[in-house]
Amino acid sequence: MNAIHPSELLRALPYVRRYARALTGARDSGDALVAAALSAPLPDVAPRLALYAAVARTATSTQSSTGPDPLQRNLLLLTALEDLTVEDAAVILDIDRAEAEAELERGRAALRATAATDILVIEDEPIIALDLKRLVETCGHRVVGVAASEAAALRLAMEKRPGLILADINLGRGGDGSNAVARIQQAMTVPVIFVTAYPERLLTAEGVEPAFIISKPFEPLALAIATYQAVNGGRVPVA
């Protein structure tokens, strides 16, 4: 068993929870996965990697054999969303690097075949909003509106009924993106990805936290993976 100092555990835990939520496609099931993983002995690797490995192992043990490929899903999330190297991802998943690279490429190919959805972007910085729009359209999705304020976000959401929301937290004079999302979700059920330079404001383990958080600056692949996971409830297509 890997004895992890409590301070190391606390530093890594918020990000491991983010990974688990993206893996399962929901906040509550992701947190339950982390709790289950922590109840078992941790593998004898570096502390942060040990936590990721425990979550991945627990998720795989409860995955239906007829479901989507869990190895590709884990590799995509670990390398793109969590910004780990392929080497670290291979250690976490207990495979060699060559296999990790091959399965990662298959997973990326599968992402390119995903179904499109309508997306509402909530972002007050025009350049970032345009960048988000370009990236999600490259993934095959449709941007049905860009809102720079809480009021505009609520209005567009009611009009367009998007299948996914990409939201920043800090909208400057336009208000708070998390407040806009909360108001929208009172009227409809829609998955949300927060794309923010302030992830610590959402990874506090206090109150209601979102399932999907991407830190700015973000990698296009991370956005593509999170978009698929959010829309499909954690199900990744098999190449």
mmCIF file of C-alpha atoms in Angstrom:
data_model
loop_
_atom_site.group_PDB
_atom_site.id
_atom_site.type_symbol
_atom_site.label_atom_id
_atom_site.label_comp_id
_atom_site.label_asym_id
_atom_site.label_seq_id
_atom_site.Cartn_x
_atom_site.Cartn_y
_atom_site.Cartn_z
ATOM 1 C CA MET A 1 0.000 0.000 0.000
ATOM 2 C CA ASN A 2 1.176 3.499 -0.770
ATOM 3 C CA ALA A 3 1.154 5.643 2.378
ATOM 4 C CA ILE A 4 0.152 9.116 1.246
ATOM 5 C CA HIS A 5 0.626 12.084 3.549
ATOM 6 C CA PRO A 6 -2.702 13.883 4.156
ATOM 7 C CA SER A 7 -1.349 17.131 2.687
ATOM 8 C CA GLU A 8 -0.467 15.386 -0.576
ATOM 9 C CA LEU A 9 -3.901 13.796 -0.668
ATOM 10 C CA LEU A 10 -5.644 17.132 -0.165
ATOM 11 C CA ARG A 11 -3.607 18.811 -2.909
ATOM 12 C CA ALA A 12 -4.428 16.134 -5.464
ATOM 13 C CA LEU A 13 -8.002 15.346 -4.474
ATOM 14 C CA PRO A 14 -9.838 18.226 -6.235
ATOM 15 C CA TYR A 15 -8.284 17.326 -9.581
ATOM 16 C CA VAL A 16 -8.875 13.620 -9.115
ATOM 17 C CA ARG A 17 -12.516 14.453 -8.406
ATOM 18 C CA ARG A 18 -12.651 16.473 -11.624
ATOM 19 C CA TYR A 19 -11.287 13.444 -13.492
ATOM 20 C CA ALA A 20 -13.797 11.066 -11.887
ATOM 21 C CA ARG A 21 -16.717 13.362 -12.691
ATOM 22 C CA ALA A 22 -15.664 13.616 -16.324
ATOM 23 C CA LEU A 23 -15.150 9.851 -16.411
ATOM 24 C CA THR A 24 -18.669 9.085 -15.212
ATOM 25 C CA GLY A 25 -20.374 12.087 -16.803
ATOM 26 C CA ALA A 26 -21.950 13.409 -13.611
ATOM 27 C CA ARG A 27 -20.974 15.115 -10.347
ATOM 28 C CA ASP A 28 -22.571 12.690 -7.877
ATOM 29 C CA SER A 29 -21.448 9.479 -9.579
ATOM 30 C CA GLY A 30 -17.936 10.879 -9.934
ATOM 31 C CA ASP A 31 -17.706 11.725 -6.243
ATOM 32 C CA ALA A 32 -19.064 8.280 -5.371
ATOM 33 C CA LEU A 33 -16.359 6.746 -7.561
ATOM 34 C CA VAL A 34 -13.639 8.655 -5.702
ATOM 35 C CA ALA A 35 -15.060 7.571 -2.331
ATOM 36 C CA ALA A 36 -15.073 3.941 -3.443
ATOM 37 C CA ALA A 37 -11.520 4.210 -4.755
ATOM 38 C CA LEU A 38 -10.241 5.679 -1.495
ATOM 39 C CA SER A 39 -11.690 2.785 0.495
ATOM 40 C CA ALA A 40 -9.211 0.360 -1.110
ATOM 41 C CA PRO A 41 -5.393 0.223 -0.864
ATOM 42 C CA LEU A 42 -3.632 2.653 -3.198
ATOM 43 C CA PRO A 43 -1.004 1.437 -5.678
ATOM 44 C CA ASP A 44 2.638 2.097 -4.891
ATOM 45 C CA VAL A 45 3.333 4.977 -7.269
ATOM 46 C CA ALA A 46 3.623 8.753 -6.860
ATOM 47 C CA PRO A 47 0.777 10.126 -4.691
ATOM 48 C CA ARG A 48 -1.202 11.975 -7.354
ATOM 49 C CA LEU A 49 -0.807 9.115 -9.826
ATOM 50 C CA ALA A 50 -1.892 6.666 -7.136
ATOM 51 C CA LEU A 51 -5.186 8.485 -6.675
ATOM 52 C CA TYR A 52 -5.861 8.576 -10.408
ATOM 53 C CA ALA A 53 -4.950 4.884 -10.644
ATOM 54 C CA ALA A 54 -7.325 3.957 -7.835
ATOM 55 C CA VAL A 55 -10.196 5.794 -9.517
ATOM 56 C CA ALA A 56 -9.437 4.258 -12.937
ATOM 57 C CA ARG A 57 -9.192 0.765 -11.445
ATOM 58 C CA THR A 58 -12.449 1.144 -9.531
ATOM 59 C CA ALA A 59 -14.242 2.525 -12.590
ATOM 60 C CA THR A 60 -13.035 -0.351 -14.765
ATOM 61 C CA SER A 61 -14.109 -2.954 -12.214
ATOM 62 C CA THR A 62 -17.675 -1.650 -12.294
ATOM 63 C CA GLN A 63 -17.828 -1.095 -16.089
ATOM 64 C CA SER A 64 -19.992 -3.414 -18.166
ATOM 65 C CA SER A 65 -17.912 -5.528 -20.545
ATOM 66 C CA THR A 66 -20.323 -4.634 -23.349
ATOM 67 C CA GLY A 67 -19.997 -0.884 -22.810
ATOM 68 C CA PRO A 68 -17.658 1.643 -24.418
ATOM 69 C CA ASP A 69 -13.881 1.164 -24.266
ATOM 70 C CA PRO A 70 -12.794 2.289 -20.779
ATOM 71 C CA LEU A 71 -9.073 2.306 -21.639
ATOM 72 C CA GLN A 72 -9.467 4.887 -24.402
ATOM 73 C CA ARG A 73 -11.742 6.996 -22.218
ATOM 74 C CA ASN A 74 -9.219 7.014 -19.382
ATOM 75 C CA LEU A 75 -6.284 7.820 -21.653
ATOM 76 C CA LEU A 76 -8.092 10.725 -23.286
ATOM 77 C CA LEU A 77 -9.125 12.254 -19.993
ATOM 78 C CA LEU A 78 -5.788 11.745 -18.259
ATOM 79 C CA THR A 79 -3.692 13.252 -21.044
ATOM 80 C CA ALA A 80 -5.995 16.030 -22.265
ATOM 81 C CA LEU A 81 -8.213 17.067 -19.371
ATOM 82 C CA GLU A 82 -5.724 16.365 -16.562
ATOM 83 C CA ASP A 83 -2.667 17.350 -18.644
ATOM 84 C CA LEU A 84 -0.622 14.281 -17.715
ATOM 85 C CA THR A 85 2.029 12.770 -19.963
ATOM 86 C CA VAL A 86 1.434 9.550 -21.869
ATOM 87 C CA GLU A 87 4.078 7.972 -19.624
ATOM 88 C CA ASP A 88 2.176 8.939 -16.467
ATOM 89 C CA ALA A 89 -1.115 7.774 -17.975
ATOM 90 C CA ALA A 90 0.477 4.411 -18.779
ATOM 91 C CA VAL A 91 1.675 4.099 -15.173
ATOM 92 C CA ILE A 92 -1.796 4.969 -13.879
ATOM 93 C CA LEU A 93 -3.473 2.383 -16.113
ATOM 94 C CA ASP A 94 -0.719 -0.228 -15.634
ATOM 95 C CA ILE A 95 0.079 -0.606 -19.335
ATOM 96 C CA ASP A 96 3.214 0.043 -21.381
ATOM 97 C CA ARG A 97 3.750 3.261 -23.257
ATOM 98 C CA ALA A 98 3.390 1.717 -26.719
ATOM 99 C CA GLU A 99 -0.051 0.368 -25.885
ATOM 100 C CA ALA A 100 -1.033 3.693 -24.324
ATOM 101 C CA GLU A 101 -0.017 5.617 -27.462
ATOM 102 C CA ALA A 102 -1.874 3.218 -29.773
ATOM 103 C CA GLU A 103 -5.086 3.277 -27.726
ATOM 104 C CA LEU A 104 -4.892 7.043 -27.320
ATOM 105 C CA GLU A 105 -4.792 7.494 -31.099
ATOM 106 C CA ARG A 106 -7.804 5.188 -31.469
ATOM 107 C CA GLY A 107 -9.653 7.241 -28.879
ATOM 108 C CA ARG A 108 -8.863 10.483 -30.702
ATOM 109 C CA ALA A 109 -10.152 8.987 -33.940
ATOM 110 C CA ALA A 110 -13.376 8.000 -32.177
ATOM 111 C CA LEU A 111 -13.878 11.570 -30.981
ATOM 112 C CA ARG A 112 -13.833 12.807 -34.552
ATOM 113 C CA ALA A 113 -16.917 10.675 -35.289
ATOM 114 C CA THR A 114 -19.102 12.017 -32.481
ATOM 115 C CA ALA A 115 -22.593 13.422 -32.953
ATOM 116 C CA ALA A 116 -23.123 17.190 -33.051
ATOM 117 C CA THR A 117 -25.117 19.300 -30.618
ATOM 118 C CA ASP A 118 -26.212 22.943 -30.244
ATOM 119 C CA ILE A 119 -23.953 24.940 -27.916
ATOM 120 C CA LEU A 120 -24.438 28.218 -26.050
ATOM 121 C CA VAL A 121 -21.203 30.041 -25.171
ATOM 122 C CA ILE A 122 -21.233 32.333 -22.120
ATOM 123 C CA GLU A 123 -18.067 34.435 -22.313
ATOM 124 C CA ASP A 124 -17.491 38.185 -22.065
ATOM 125 C CA GLU A 125 -14.069 38.301 -23.773
ATOM 126 C CA PRO A 126 -14.722 38.468 -27.552
ATOM 127 C CA ILE A 127 -11.442 36.823 -28.597
ATOM 128 C CA ILE A 128 -11.911 33.880 -26.244
ATOM 129 C CA ALA A 129 -15.561 33.546 -27.294
ATOM 130 C CA LEU A 130 -14.517 33.402 -30.956
ATOM 131 C CA ASP A 131 -11.837 30.838 -30.140
ATOM 132 C CA LEU A 132 -14.352 28.637 -28.316
ATOM 133 C CA LYS A 133 -16.794 28.978 -31.196
ATOM 134 C CA ARG A 134 -14.160 27.980 -33.733
ATOM 135 C CA LEU A 135 -12.999 24.983 -31.716
ATOM 136 C CA VAL A 136 -16.420 23.487 -31.054
ATOM 137 C CA GLU A 137 -17.462 24.039 -34.664
ATOM 138 C CA THR A 138 -14.306 22.224 -35.734
ATOM 139 C CA CYS A 139 -15.556 19.315 -33.608
ATOM 140 C CA GLY A 140 -18.785 19.342 -35.631
ATOM 141 C CA HIS A 141 -21.006 21.184 -33.147
ATOM 142 C CA ARG A 142 -23.195 24.237 -33.771
ATOM 143 C CA VAL A 143 -22.871 27.427 -31.722
ATOM 144 C CA VAL A 144 -26.382 28.863 -31.448
ATOM 145 C CA GLY A 145 -25.407 31.940 -29.450
ATOM 146 C CA VAL A 146 -22.673 33.818 -27.589
ATOM 147 C CA ALA A 147 -23.649 35.694 -24.419
ATOM 148 C CA ALA A 148 -21.459 38.225 -22.609
ATOM 149 C CA SER A 149 -23.784 38.734 -19.619
ATOM 150 C CA GLU A 150 -26.143 36.857 -17.317
ATOM 151 C CA ALA A 151 -29.195 38.486 -18.892
ATOM 152 C CA ALA A 152 -28.123 37.625 -22.446
ATOM 153 C CA ALA A 153 -27.278 34.066 -21.427
ATOM 154 C CA LEU A 154 -30.711 33.496 -19.918
ATOM 155 C CA ARG A 155 -32.479 35.015 -22.930
ATOM 156 C CA LEU A 156 -30.510 32.972 -25.470
ATOM 157 C CA ALA A 157 -30.932 29.766 -23.489
ATOM 158 C CA MET A 158 -34.698 30.190 -23.435
ATOM 159 C CA GLU A 159 -34.785 30.968 -27.157
ATOM 160 C CA LYS A 160 -32.319 28.379 -28.472
ATOM 161 C CA ARG A 161 -32.680 25.492 -25.962
ATOM 162 C CA PRO A 162 -29.033 24.393 -26.366
ATOM 163 C CA GLY A 163 -27.805 20.863 -25.828
ATOM 164 C CA LEU A 164 -24.692 22.096 -24.003
ATOM 165 C CA ILE A 165 -23.418 25.286 -22.351
ATOM 166 C CA LEU A 166 -19.789 26.447 -22.250
ATOM 167 C CA ALA A 167 -19.484 29.102 -19.542
ATOM 168 C CA ASP A 168 -16.862 31.331 -17.995
ATOM 169 C CA ILE A 169 -17.318 32.361 -14.353
ATOM 170 C CA ASN A 170 -16.137 35.969 -14.450
ATOM 171 C CA LEU A 171 -18.226 37.980 -16.925
ATOM 172 C CA GLY A 172 -16.858 41.349 -15.788
ATOM 173 C CA ARG A 173 -19.642 43.922 -15.702
ATOM 174 C CA GLY A 174 -21.980 41.301 -17.162
ATOM 175 C CA GLY A 175 -22.156 39.409 -13.885
ATOM 176 C CA ASP A 176 -21.268 35.859 -12.887
ATOM 177 C CA GLY A 177 -21.373 32.899 -15.281
ATOM 178 C CA SER A 178 -22.180 30.434 -12.512
ATOM 179 C CA ASN A 179 -25.218 32.522 -11.545
ATOM 180 C CA ALA A 180 -26.342 32.556 -15.173
ATOM 181 C CA VAL A 181 -26.010 28.778 -15.368
ATOM 182 C CA ALA A 182 -27.945 28.311 -12.120
ATOM 183 C CA ARG A 183 -30.813 30.428 -13.456
ATOM 184 C CA ILE A 184 -30.846 28.534 -16.747
ATOM 185 C CA GLN A 185 -30.863 25.154 -15.023
ATOM 186 C CA GLN A 186 -33.922 26.173 -13.029
ATOM 187 C CA ALA A 187 -35.775 26.250 -16.348
ATOM 188 C CA MET A 188 -34.176 23.345 -18.218
ATOM 189 C CA THR A 189 -31.837 20.407 -17.819
ATOM 190 C CA VAL A 190 -28.668 21.012 -19.814
ATOM 191 C CA PRO A 191 -25.053 19.867 -19.286
ATOM 192 C CA VAL A 192 -22.500 22.592 -18.582
ATOM 193 C CA ILE A 193 -18.749 22.874 -19.000
ATOM 194 C CA PHE A 194 -17.064 25.708 -17.127
ATOM 195 C CA VAL A 195 -14.037 27.053 -19.029
ATOM 196 C CA THR A 196 -12.343 29.334 -16.549
ATOM 197 C CA ALA A 197 -9.068 30.795 -15.363
ATOM 198 C CA TYR A 198 -10.358 30.331 -11.801
ATOM 199 C CA PRO A 199 -11.024 26.578 -11.368
ATOM 200 C CA GLU A 200 -10.293 26.871 -7.651
ATOM 201 C CA ARG A 201 -13.550 28.818 -7.264
ATOM 202 C CA LEU A 202 -15.420 25.680 -8.309
ATOM 203 C CA LEU A 203 -13.187 22.977 -6.802
ATOM 204 C CA THR A 204 -13.820 23.786 -3.166
ATOM 205 C CA ALA A 205 -15.701 20.663 -1.995
ATOM 206 C CA GLU A 206 -18.335 23.071 -0.670
ATOM 207 C CA GLY A 207 -21.857 23.531 -1.994
ATOM 208 C CA VAL A 208 -22.890 22.288 -5.431
ATOM 209 C CA GLU A 209 -19.965 21.787 -7.800
ATOM 210 C CA PRO A 210 -20.123 21.263 -11.567
ATOM 211 C CA ALA A 211 -19.218 17.981 -13.249
ATOM 212 C CA PHE A 212 -17.002 19.526 -15.948
ATOM 213 C CA ILE A 213 -14.299 22.163 -15.481
ATOM 214 C CA ILE A 214 -11.560 23.110 -17.958
ATOM 215 C CA SER A 215 -8.799 25.509 -16.918
ATOM 216 C CA LYS A 216 -7.734 28.425 -19.118
ATOM 217 C CA PRO A 217 -5.606 28.352 -21.156
ATOM 218 C CA PHE A 218 -7.054 25.102 -22.482
ATOM 219 C CA GLU A 219 -6.013 22.545 -25.058
ATOM 220 C CA PRO A 220 -8.434 21.970 -27.968
ATOM 221 C CA LEU A 221 -8.418 18.207 -27.335
ATOM 222 C CA ALA A 222 -9.421 18.730 -23.710
ATOM 223 C CA LEU A 223 -12.398 20.784 -24.850
ATOM 224 C CA ALA A 224 -13.359 18.155 -27.427
ATOM 225 C CA ILE A 225 -13.257 15.366 -24.853
ATOM 226 C CA ALA A 226 -15.170 17.303 -22.216
ATOM 227 C CA THR A 227 -17.797 18.279 -24.785
ATOM 228 C CA TYR A 228 -18.383 14.662 -25.737
ATOM 229 C CA GLN A 229 -18.410 13.477 -22.132
ATOM 230 C CA ALA A 230 -20.889 16.172 -21.079
ATOM 231 C CA VAL A 231 -23.320 15.535 -23.924
ATOM 232 C CA ASN A 232 -23.129 11.746 -23.742
ATOM 233 C CA GLY A 233 -23.080 11.218 -19.994
ATOM 234 C CA GLY A 234 -19.587 9.760 -19.867
ATOM 235 C CA ARG A 235 -19.999 7.405 -22.837
ATOM 236 C CA VAL A 236 -17.108 7.516 -25.302
ATOM 237 C CA PRO A 237 -17.554 5.942 -28.740
ATOM 238 C CA VAL A 238 -15.482 2.943 -29.766
ATOM 239 C CA ALA A 239 -13.323 3.464 -32.835
#
